[in-house]
């Protein structure tokens, strides 16, 4: 069983930065592709970024160039968010899935494990 716990959310002004972290416990960390999704009120959960064991990464168009996903050997996955916009306001979820392919990353049903989420609020 894999457990994911997010941290680092909060309130920030537009143009500011936040760094989210995801701590992983349970089965072998290196076996999983890691990712971040977000869900705003009244909207569906949407893909933000994903990274595999080889550290190949993919991003949603809406965050490309502003967000950076990373992972290290200490069972952590981070999401550095810069130049934040009010439309980035959402609950952010860490996710993990078995395998290393980056195919179909944006499809939530292809992910196996989810964290509880952390709130990010960007004020204008």
mmCIF file of N, CA and C in Angstrom:
data_model
loop_
_atom_site.group_PDB
_atom_site.id
_atom_site.type_symbol
_atom_site.label_atom_id
_atom_site.label_comp_id
_atom_site.label_asym_id
_atom_site.label_seq_id
_atom_site.Cartn_x
_atom_site.Cartn_y
_atom_site.Cartn_z
ATOM 1 N N UNK A 1 0.843 -1.190 0.000
ATOM 2 C CA UNK A 1 0.000 0.000 0.000
ATOM 3 C C UNK A 1 0.880 1.242 0.000
ATOM 4 N N UNK A 2 0.472 2.230 -0.751
ATOM 5 C CA UNK A 2 1.201 3.495 -0.848
ATOM 6 C C UNK A 2 0.365 4.600 -0.227
ATOM 7 N N UNK A 3 0.994 5.412 0.597
ATOM 8 C CA UNK A 3 0.322 6.569 1.194
ATOM 9 C C UNK A 3 1.037 7.838 0.777
ATOM 10 N N UNK A 4 0.258 8.844 0.401
ATOM 11 C CA UNK A 4 0.795 10.121 -0.055
ATOM 12 C C UNK A 4 0.279 11.241 0.838
ATOM 13 N N UNK A 5 1.166 12.122 1.283
ATOM 14 C CA UNK A 5 0.770 13.238 2.130
ATOM 15 C C UNK A 5 1.355 14.522 1.548
ATOM 16 N N UNK A 6 0.478 15.455 1.196
ATOM 17 C CA UNK A 6 0.915 16.728 0.627
ATOM 18 C C UNK A 6 1.118 17.770 1.724
ATOM 19 N N UNK A 7 1.980 18.747 1.433
ATOM 20 C CA UNK A 7 2.170 19.897 2.313
ATOM 21 C C UNK A 7 2.631 21.080 1.471
ATOM 22 N N UNK A 8 2.534 22.278 2.058
ATOM 23 C CA UNK A 8 3.065 23.455 1.400
ATOM 24 C C UNK A 8 2.040 24.377 0.796
ATOM 25 N N UNK A 9 0.776 24.023 0.869
ATOM 26 C CA UNK A 9 -0.244 24.907 0.332
ATOM 27 C C UNK A 9 -0.398 26.162 1.166
ATOM 28 N N UNK A 10 -1.201 27.097 0.671
ATOM 29 C CA UNK A 10 -1.436 28.324 1.417
ATOM 30 C C UNK A 10 -2.001 29.415 0.551
ATOM 31 N N UNK A 11 -1.924 30.636 1.086
ATOM 32 C CA UNK A 11 -2.429 31.821 0.406
ATOM 33 C C UNK A 11 -1.262 32.650 -0.099
ATOM 34 N N UNK A 12 -1.344 33.064 -1.357
ATOM 35 C CA UNK A 12 -0.268 33.863 -1.951
ATOM 36 C C UNK A 12 -0.891 34.877 -2.908
ATOM 37 N N UNK A 13 -0.222 35.993 -3.093
ATOM 38 C CA UNK A 13 -0.698 36.984 -4.050
ATOM 39 C C UNK A 13 -0.315 36.581 -5.472
ATOM 40 N N UNK A 14 -1.074 37.090 -6.421
ATOM 41 C CA UNK A 14 -0.771 36.830 -7.827
ATOM 42 C C UNK A 14 0.662 37.266 -8.132
ATOM 43 N N UNK A 15 1.365 36.436 -8.881
ATOM 44 C CA UNK A 15 2.764 36.682 -9.196
ATOM 45 C C UNK A 15 3.736 36.044 -8.233
ATOM 46 N N UNK A 16 3.224 35.551 -7.121
ATOM 47 C CA UNK A 16 4.064 34.932 -6.108
ATOM 48 C C UNK A 16 4.358 33.472 -6.401
ATOM 49 N N UNK A 17 5.018 32.824 -5.434
ATOM 50 C CA UNK A 17 5.449 31.437 -5.597
ATOM 51 C C UNK A 17 5.059 30.605 -4.385
ATOM 52 N N UNK A 18 4.873 29.324 -4.636
ATOM 53 C CA UNK A 18 4.670 28.337 -3.581
ATOM 54 C C UNK A 18 5.355 27.048 -4.004
ATOM 55 N N UNK A 19 5.746 26.266 -3.017
ATOM 56 C CA UNK A 19 6.335 24.955 -3.291
ATOM 57 C C UNK A 19 5.537 23.907 -2.538
ATOM 58 N N UNK A 20 4.995 22.972 -3.264
ATOM 59 C CA UNK A 20 4.267 21.863 -2.673
ATOM 60 C C UNK A 20 5.180 20.649 -2.577
ATOM 61 N N UNK A 21 5.007 19.899 -1.515
ATOM 62 C CA UNK A 21 5.768 18.671 -1.338
ATOM 63 C C UNK A 21 4.824 17.500 -1.110
ATOM 64 N N UNK A 22 5.257 16.343 -1.533
ATOM 65 C CA UNK A 22 4.481 15.116 -1.350
ATOM 66 C C UNK A 22 5.411 14.064 -0.755
ATOM 67 N N UNK A 23 5.073 13.609 0.433
ATOM 68 C CA UNK A 23 5.851 12.570 1.096
ATOM 69 C C UNK A 23 5.178 11.216 0.876
ATOM 70 N N UNK A 24 5.989 10.240 0.522
ATOM 71 C CA UNK A 24 5.473 8.932 0.147
ATOM 72 C C UNK A 24 5.922 7.884 1.156
ATOM 73 N N UNK A 25 5.025 7.025 1.544
ATOM 74 C CA UNK A 25 5.378 5.911 2.414
ATOM 75 C C UNK A 25 4.749 4.639 1.861
ATOM 76 N N UNK A 26 5.296 3.506 2.266
ATOM 77 C CA UNK A 26 4.737 2.238 1.819
ATOM 78 C C UNK A 26 5.673 1.520 0.876
ATOM 79 N N UNK A 27 5.160 1.091 -0.241
ATOM 80 C CA UNK A 27 5.941 0.277 -1.169
ATOM 81 C C UNK A 27 6.976 1.117 -1.915
ATOM 82 N N UNK A 28 7.853 0.468 -2.636
ATOM 83 C CA UNK A 28 9.028 1.083 -3.220
ATOM 84 C C UNK A 28 8.688 2.336 -3.996
ATOM 85 N N UNK A 29 9.238 3.437 -3.569
ATOM 86 C CA UNK A 29 8.997 4.731 -4.186
ATOM 87 C C UNK A 29 9.400 4.746 -5.644
ATOM 88 N N UNK A 30 10.541 4.133 -5.971
ATOM 89 C CA UNK A 30 11.095 4.266 -7.312
ATOM 90 C C UNK A 30 10.297 3.532 -8.367
ATOM 91 N N UNK A 31 9.318 2.756 -7.972
ATOM 92 C CA UNK A 31 8.539 2.002 -8.941
ATOM 93 C C UNK A 31 7.438 2.822 -9.577
ATOM 94 N N UNK A 32 7.234 4.022 -9.122
ATOM 95 C CA UNK A 32 6.059 4.789 -9.510
ATOM 96 C C UNK A 32 6.388 6.058 -10.287
ATOM 97 N N UNK A 33 5.511 6.367 -11.209
ATOM 98 C CA UNK A 33 5.451 7.703 -11.786
ATOM 99 C C UNK A 33 4.654 8.566 -10.817
ATOM 100 N N UNK A 34 5.129 9.784 -10.589
ATOM 101 C CA UNK A 34 4.486 10.689 -9.643
ATOM 102 C C UNK A 34 3.875 11.862 -10.386
ATOM 103 N N UNK A 35 2.835 12.418 -9.797
ATOM 104 C CA UNK A 35 2.201 13.540 -10.476
ATOM 105 C C UNK A 35 1.410 14.423 -9.538
ATOM 106 N N UNK A 36 0.945 15.521 -10.106
ATOM 107 C CA UNK A 36 0.093 16.463 -9.387
ATOM 108 C C UNK A 36 -1.140 16.761 -10.240
ATOM 109 N N UNK A 37 -2.275 16.794 -9.571
ATOM 110 C CA UNK A 37 -3.536 17.213 -10.159
ATOM 111 C C UNK A 37 -4.083 18.353 -9.308
ATOM 112 N N UNK A 38 -5.089 19.035 -9.820
ATOM 113 C CA UNK A 38 -5.766 20.059 -9.027
ATOM 114 C C UNK A 38 -7.249 20.071 -9.363
ATOM 115 N N UNK A 39 -8.012 20.568 -8.398
ATOM 116 C CA UNK A 39 -9.451 20.648 -8.589
ATOM 117 C C UNK A 39 -9.967 21.933 -7.970
ATOM 118 N N UNK A 40 -10.537 22.777 -8.811
ATOM 119 C CA UNK A 40 -11.142 24.021 -8.368
ATOM 120 C C UNK A 40 -12.625 23.780 -8.093
ATOM 121 N N UNK A 41 -13.251 24.614 -7.282
ATOM 122 C CA UNK A 41 -14.681 24.430 -6.967
ATOM 123 C C UNK A 41 -15.524 24.394 -8.230
ATOM 124 N N UNK A 42 -16.378 23.390 -8.325
ATOM 125 C CA UNK A 42 -17.273 23.268 -9.455
ATOM 126 C C UNK A 42 -16.654 22.755 -10.728
ATOM 127 N N UNK A 43 -15.378 22.378 -10.660
ATOM 128 C CA UNK A 43 -14.684 21.888 -11.854
ATOM 129 C C UNK A 43 -14.180 20.472 -11.642
ATOM 130 N N UNK A 44 -13.862 19.813 -12.749
ATOM 131 C CA UNK A 44 -13.306 18.476 -12.660
ATOM 132 C C UNK A 44 -11.824 18.543 -12.266
ATOM 133 N N UNK A 45 -11.355 17.436 -11.724
ATOM 134 C CA UNK A 45 -9.937 17.343 -11.393
ATOM 135 C C UNK A 45 -9.126 17.345 -12.691
ATOM 136 N N UNK A 46 -8.067 18.144 -12.706
ATOM 137 C CA UNK A 46 -7.270 18.269 -13.923
ATOM 138 C C UNK A 46 -5.795 18.017 -13.647
ATOM 139 N N UNK A 47 -5.149 17.469 -14.646
ATOM 140 C CA UNK A 47 -3.731 17.160 -14.588
ATOM 141 C C UNK A 47 -2.913 18.440 -14.553
ATOM 142 N N UNK A 48 -1.847 18.436 -13.745
ATOM 143 C CA UNK A 48 -0.931 19.563 -13.677
ATOM 144 C C UNK A 48 0.437 19.166 -14.211
ATOM 145 N N UNK A 49 1.014 18.109 -13.641
ATOM 146 C CA UNK A 49 2.362 17.693 -14.046
ATOM 147 C C UNK A 49 2.616 16.264 -13.612
ATOM 148 N N UNK A 50 3.543 15.587 -14.307
ATOM 149 C CA UNK A 50 3.924 14.229 -13.952
ATOM 150 C C UNK A 50 5.391 14.006 -14.233
ATOM 151 N N UNK A 51 6.009 13.082 -13.486
ATOM 152 C CA UNK A 51 7.434 12.791 -13.650
ATOM 153 C C UNK A 51 7.685 11.320 -13.379
ATOM 154 N N UNK A 52 8.495 10.684 -14.230
ATOM 155 C CA UNK A 52 8.755 9.264 -14.026
ATOM 156 C C UNK A 52 10.115 9.042 -13.367
ATOM 157 N N UNK A 53 10.496 7.786 -13.249
ATOM 158 C CA UNK A 53 11.749 7.440 -12.575
ATOM 159 C C UNK A 53 12.951 8.053 -13.277
ATOM 160 N N UNK A 54 12.888 8.166 -14.603
ATOM 161 C CA UNK A 54 13.981 8.753 -15.373
ATOM 162 C C UNK A 54 13.978 10.269 -15.308
ATOM 163 N N UNK A 55 13.023 10.809 -14.567
ATOM 164 C CA UNK A 55 12.858 12.254 -14.416
ATOM 165 C C UNK A 55 12.447 12.935 -15.718
ATOM 166 N N UNK A 56 11.824 12.168 -16.598
ATOM 167 C CA UNK A 56 11.142 12.782 -17.726
ATOM 168 C C UNK A 56 9.821 13.328 -17.206
ATOM 169 N N UNK A 57 9.504 14.541 -17.626
ATOM 170 C CA UNK A 57 8.327 15.201 -17.067
ATOM 171 C C UNK A 57 7.411 15.711 -18.172
ATOM 172 N N UNK A 58 6.163 15.884 -17.807
ATOM 173 C CA UNK A 58 5.174 16.441 -18.713
ATOM 174 C C UNK A 58 4.303 17.402 -17.918
ATOM 175 N N UNK A 59 3.796 18.434 -18.594
ATOM 176 C CA UNK A 59 3.032 19.478 -17.927
ATOM 177 C C UNK A 59 1.764 19.812 -18.706
ATOM 178 N N UNK A 60 0.776 20.279 -17.981
ATOM 179 C CA UNK A 60 -0.395 20.847 -18.637
ATOM 180 C C UNK A 60 0.016 22.149 -19.307
ATOM 181 N N UNK A 61 -0.616 22.470 -20.419
ATOM 182 C CA UNK A 61 -0.281 23.703 -21.135
ATOM 183 C C UNK A 61 -0.438 24.930 -20.248
ATOM 184 N N UNK A 62 -1.419 24.890 -19.360
ATOM 185 C CA UNK A 62 -1.736 26.052 -18.528
ATOM 186 C C UNK A 62 -0.643 26.381 -17.515
ATOM 187 N N UNK A 63 0.241 25.425 -17.232
ATOM 188 C CA UNK A 63 1.286 25.671 -16.226
ATOM 189 C C UNK A 63 2.690 25.572 -16.826
ATOM 190 N N UNK A 64 2.788 25.196 -18.085
ATOM 191 C CA UNK A 64 4.090 25.058 -18.740
ATOM 192 C C UNK A 64 4.894 26.353 -18.626
ATOM 193 N N UNK A 65 6.136 26.225 -18.172
ATOM 194 C CA UNK A 65 6.990 27.391 -18.030
ATOM 195 C C UNK A 65 6.860 28.111 -16.694
ATOM 196 N N UNK A 66 5.838 27.780 -15.923
ATOM 197 C CA UNK A 66 5.645 28.401 -14.602
ATOM 198 C C UNK A 66 5.847 27.404 -13.466
ATOM 199 N N UNK A 67 5.471 26.160 -13.692
ATOM 200 C CA UNK A 67 5.567 25.119 -12.666
ATOM 201 C C UNK A 67 6.676 24.143 -13.027
ATOM 202 N N UNK A 68 7.338 23.601 -11.993
ATOM 203 C CA UNK A 68 8.368 22.595 -12.196
ATOM 204 C C UNK A 68 8.154 21.456 -11.222
ATOM 205 N N UNK A 69 8.074 20.239 -11.748
ATOM 206 C CA UNK A 69 7.939 19.063 -10.905
ATOM 207 C C UNK A 69 9.306 18.410 -10.742
ATOM 208 N N UNK A 70 9.582 17.878 -9.559
ATOM 209 C CA UNK A 70 10.854 17.211 -9.315
ATOM 210 C C UNK A 70 10.640 16.054 -8.346
ATOM 211 N N UNK A 71 11.621 15.160 -8.302
ATOM 212 C CA UNK A 71 11.576 14.073 -7.343
ATOM 213 C C UNK A 71 12.994 13.756 -6.920
ATOM 214 N N UNK A 72 13.154 13.230 -5.675
ATOM 215 C CA UNK A 72 14.485 12.897 -5.198
ATOM 216 C C UNK A 72 14.480 11.500 -4.617
ATOM 217 N N UNK A 73 15.608 11.066 -4.121
ATOM 218 C CA UNK A 73 15.740 9.710 -3.606
ATOM 219 C C UNK A 73 15.170 9.561 -2.205
ATOM 220 N N UNK A 74 14.754 10.677 -1.608
ATOM 221 C CA UNK A 74 14.251 10.625 -0.238
ATOM 222 C C UNK A 74 12.745 10.480 -0.179
ATOM 223 N N UNK A 75 12.148 9.914 -1.219
ATOM 224 C CA UNK A 75 10.710 9.646 -1.256
ATOM 225 C C UNK A 75 9.893 10.928 -1.232
ATOM 226 N N UNK A 76 10.350 11.924 -1.903
ATOM 227 C CA UNK A 76 9.595 13.164 -2.000
ATOM 228 C C UNK A 76 9.422 13.591 -3.447
ATOM 229 N N UNK A 77 8.272 14.159 -3.711
ATOM 230 C CA UNK A 77 8.008 14.780 -5.001
ATOM 231 C C UNK A 77 7.559 16.200 -4.736
ATOM 232 N N UNK A 78 8.143 17.149 -5.414
ATOM 233 C CA UNK A 78 7.819 18.550 -5.194
ATOM 234 C C UNK A 78 7.228 19.185 -6.450
ATOM 235 N N UNK A 79 6.460 20.234 -6.222
ATOM 236 C CA UNK A 79 5.941 21.040 -7.324
ATOM 237 C C UNK A 79 6.249 22.497 -7.006
ATOM 238 N N UNK A 80 7.183 23.069 -7.729
ATOM 239 C CA UNK A 80 7.519 24.484 -7.574
ATOM 240 C C UNK A 80 6.612 25.286 -8.479
ATOM 241 N N UNK A 81 5.866 26.214 -7.892
ATOM 242 C CA UNK A 81 4.895 27.002 -8.646
ATOM 243 C C UNK A 81 5.293 28.467 -8.608
ATOM 244 N N UNK A 82 5.615 29.021 -9.748
ATOM 245 C CA UNK A 82 6.004 30.422 -9.866
ATOM 246 C C UNK A 82 4.986 31.186 -10.705
ATOM 247 N N UNK A 83 5.048 32.504 -10.603
ATOM 248 C CA UNK A 83 4.147 33.371 -11.382
ATOM 249 C C UNK A 83 2.703 32.909 -11.247
ATOM 250 N N UNK A 84 2.289 32.700 -10.018
ATOM 251 C CA UNK A 84 0.952 32.167 -9.774
ATOM 252 C C UNK A 84 -0.131 33.160 -10.185
ATOM 253 N N UNK A 85 -1.238 32.599 -10.661
ATOM 254 C CA UNK A 85 -2.375 33.380 -11.118
ATOM 255 C C UNK A 85 -3.611 33.003 -10.301
ATOM 256 N N UNK A 86 -4.587 33.884 -10.214
ATOM 257 C CA UNK A 86 -5.818 33.537 -9.485
ATOM 258 C C UNK A 86 -6.462 32.250 -9.998
ATOM 259 N N UNK A 87 -6.346 31.977 -11.275
ATOM 260 C CA UNK A 87 -6.938 30.762 -11.824
ATOM 261 C C UNK A 87 -6.189 29.493 -11.428
ATOM 262 N N UNK A 88 -5.065 29.630 -10.738
ATOM 263 C CA UNK A 88 -4.364 28.464 -10.192
ATOM 264 C C UNK A 88 -4.959 28.032 -8.850
ATOM 265 N N UNK A 89 -5.887 28.820 -8.330
ATOM 266 C CA UNK A 89 -6.522 28.482 -7.061
ATOM 267 C C UNK A 89 -7.261 27.153 -7.170
ATOM 268 N N UNK A 90 -6.938 26.228 -6.272
ATOM 269 C CA UNK A 90 -7.526 24.883 -6.313
ATOM 270 C C UNK A 90 -6.994 24.068 -5.139
ATOM 271 N N UNK A 91 -7.583 22.916 -4.951
ATOM 272 C CA UNK A 91 -6.982 21.906 -4.086
ATOM 273 C C UNK A 91 -6.038 21.086 -4.960
ATOM 274 N N UNK A 92 -4.807 20.957 -4.515
ATOM 275 C CA UNK A 92 -3.786 20.238 -5.266
ATOM 276 C C UNK A 92 -3.575 18.856 -4.651
ATOM 277 N N UNK A 93 -3.579 17.843 -5.515
ATOM 278 C CA UNK A 93 -3.451 16.456 -5.091
ATOM 279 C C UNK A 93 -2.189 15.834 -5.665
ATOM 280 N N UNK A 94 -1.457 15.155 -4.816
ATOM 281 C CA UNK A 94 -0.337 14.324 -5.252
ATOM 282 C C UNK A 94 -0.891 12.969 -5.667
ATOM 283 N N UNK A 95 -0.295 12.370 -6.689
ATOM 284 C CA UNK A 95 -0.762 11.078 -7.175
ATOM 285 C C UNK A 95 0.423 10.213 -7.580
ATOM 286 N N UNK A 96 0.187 8.903 -7.560
ATOM 287 C CA UNK A 96 1.217 7.950 -7.973
ATOM 288 C C UNK A 96 0.585 6.847 -8.798
ATOM 289 N N UNK A 97 1.339 6.362 -9.777
ATOM 290 C CA UNK A 97 0.842 5.232 -10.549
ATOM 291 C C UNK A 97 1.993 4.309 -10.903
ATOM 292 N N UNK A 98 1.715 3.059 -11.042
ATOM 293 C CA UNK A 98 2.740 2.057 -11.349
ATOM 294 C C UNK A 98 3.209 2.224 -12.795
ATOM 295 N N UNK A 99 4.509 1.960 -13.007
ATOM 296 C CA UNK A 99 5.056 2.050 -14.349
ATOM 297 C C UNK A 99 5.713 3.384 -14.615
ATOM 298 N N UNK A 100 6.361 3.458 -15.783
ATOM 299 C CA UNK A 100 7.160 4.631 -16.118
ATOM 300 C C UNK A 100 6.698 5.360 -17.367
ATOM 301 N N UNK A 101 5.646 4.875 -18.000
ATOM 302 C CA UNK A 101 5.185 5.544 -19.204
ATOM 303 C C UNK A 101 4.557 6.891 -18.873
ATOM 304 N N UNK A 102 4.731 7.834 -19.799
ATOM 305 C CA UNK A 102 4.102 9.146 -19.660
ATOM 306 C C UNK A 102 2.828 9.237 -20.505
ATOM 307 N N UNK A 103 2.441 8.133 -21.098
ATOM 308 C CA UNK A 103 1.221 8.098 -21.900
ATOM 309 C C UNK A 103 -0.004 8.225 -20.991
ATOM 310 N N UNK A 104 -0.950 9.022 -21.417
ATOM 311 C CA UNK A 104 -2.224 9.199 -20.708
ATOM 312 C C UNK A 104 -2.050 9.750 -19.298
ATOM 313 N N UNK A 105 -1.003 10.508 -19.060
ATOM 314 C CA UNK A 105 -0.836 11.123 -17.747
ATOM 315 C C UNK A 105 -2.037 11.943 -17.317
ATOM 316 N N UNK A 106 -2.653 12.727 -18.219
ATOM 317 C CA UNK A 106 -3.755 13.587 -17.777
ATOM 318 C C UNK A 106 -5.042 12.847 -17.392
ATOM 319 N N UNK A 107 -5.107 11.561 -17.627
ATOM 320 C CA UNK A 107 -6.331 10.810 -17.327
ATOM 321 C C UNK A 107 -6.281 10.327 -15.880
ATOM 322 N N UNK A 108 -7.137 10.913 -15.034
ATOM 323 C CA UNK A 108 -7.090 10.647 -13.598
ATOM 324 C C UNK A 108 -7.307 9.169 -13.279
ATOM 325 N N UNK A 109 -8.117 8.493 -14.063
ATOM 326 C CA UNK A 109 -8.426 7.089 -13.769
ATOM 327 C C UNK A 109 -7.232 6.167 -13.982
ATOM 328 N N UNK A 110 -6.164 6.646 -14.613
ATOM 329 C CA UNK A 110 -4.972 5.812 -14.817
ATOM 330 C C UNK A 110 -4.019 5.868 -13.628
ATOM 331 N N UNK A 111 -4.336 6.704 -12.631
ATOM 332 C CA UNK A 111 -3.490 6.846 -11.457
ATOM 333 C C UNK A 111 -4.012 5.948 -10.334
ATOM 334 N N UNK A 112 -3.077 5.368 -9.579
ATOM 335 C CA UNK A 112 -3.439 4.333 -8.612
ATOM 336 C C UNK A 112 -3.630 4.850 -7.185
ATOM 337 N N UNK A 113 -2.881 5.866 -6.800
ATOM 338 C CA UNK A 113 -2.908 6.344 -5.413
ATOM 339 C C UNK A 113 -3.014 7.862 -5.386
ATOM 340 N N UNK A 114 -3.693 8.356 -4.346
ATOM 341 C CA UNK A 114 -3.940 9.791 -4.220
ATOM 342 C C UNK A 114 -3.704 10.254 -2.789
ATOM 343 N N UNK A 115 -3.217 11.494 -2.658
ATOM 344 C CA UNK A 115 -3.142 12.127 -1.365
ATOM 345 C C UNK A 115 -4.460 12.791 -1.016
ATOM 346 N N UNK A 116 -4.502 13.408 0.150
ATOM 347 C CA UNK A 116 -5.735 14.046 0.640
ATOM 348 C C UNK A 116 -5.937 15.437 0.034
ATOM 349 N N UNK A 117 -4.878 16.029 -0.453
ATOM 350 C CA UNK A 117 -4.984 17.352 -1.073
ATOM 351 C C UNK A 117 -4.542 18.472 -0.156
ATOM 352 N N UNK A 118 -4.070 19.557 -0.761
ATOM 353 C CA UNK A 118 -3.682 20.753 -0.022
ATOM 354 C C UNK A 118 -4.200 21.964 -0.785
ATOM 355 N N UNK A 119 -4.740 22.933 -0.056
ATOM 356 C CA UNK A 119 -5.374 24.093 -0.677
ATOM 357 C C UNK A 119 -4.327 25.121 -1.090
ATOM 358 N N UNK A 120 -4.463 25.601 -2.312
ATOM 359 C CA UNK A 120 -3.665 26.722 -2.811
ATOM 360 C C UNK A 120 -4.634 27.821 -3.231
ATOM 361 N N UNK A 121 -4.449 29.008 -2.651
ATOM 362 C CA UNK A 121 -5.309 30.142 -2.976
ATOM 363 C C UNK A 121 -4.438 31.300 -3.447
ATOM 364 N N UNK A 122 -4.736 31.806 -4.639
ATOM 365 C CA UNK A 122 -3.988 32.912 -5.209
ATOM 366 C C UNK A 122 -4.915 34.117 -5.294
ATOM 367 N N UNK A 123 -4.566 35.177 -4.583
ATOM 368 C CA UNK A 123 -5.403 36.371 -4.564
ATOM 369 C C UNK A 123 -4.948 37.347 -5.646
ATOM 370 N N UNK A 124 -5.906 38.096 -6.166
ATOM 371 C CA UNK A 124 -5.578 39.052 -7.238
ATOM 372 C C UNK A 124 -5.206 40.407 -6.677
#
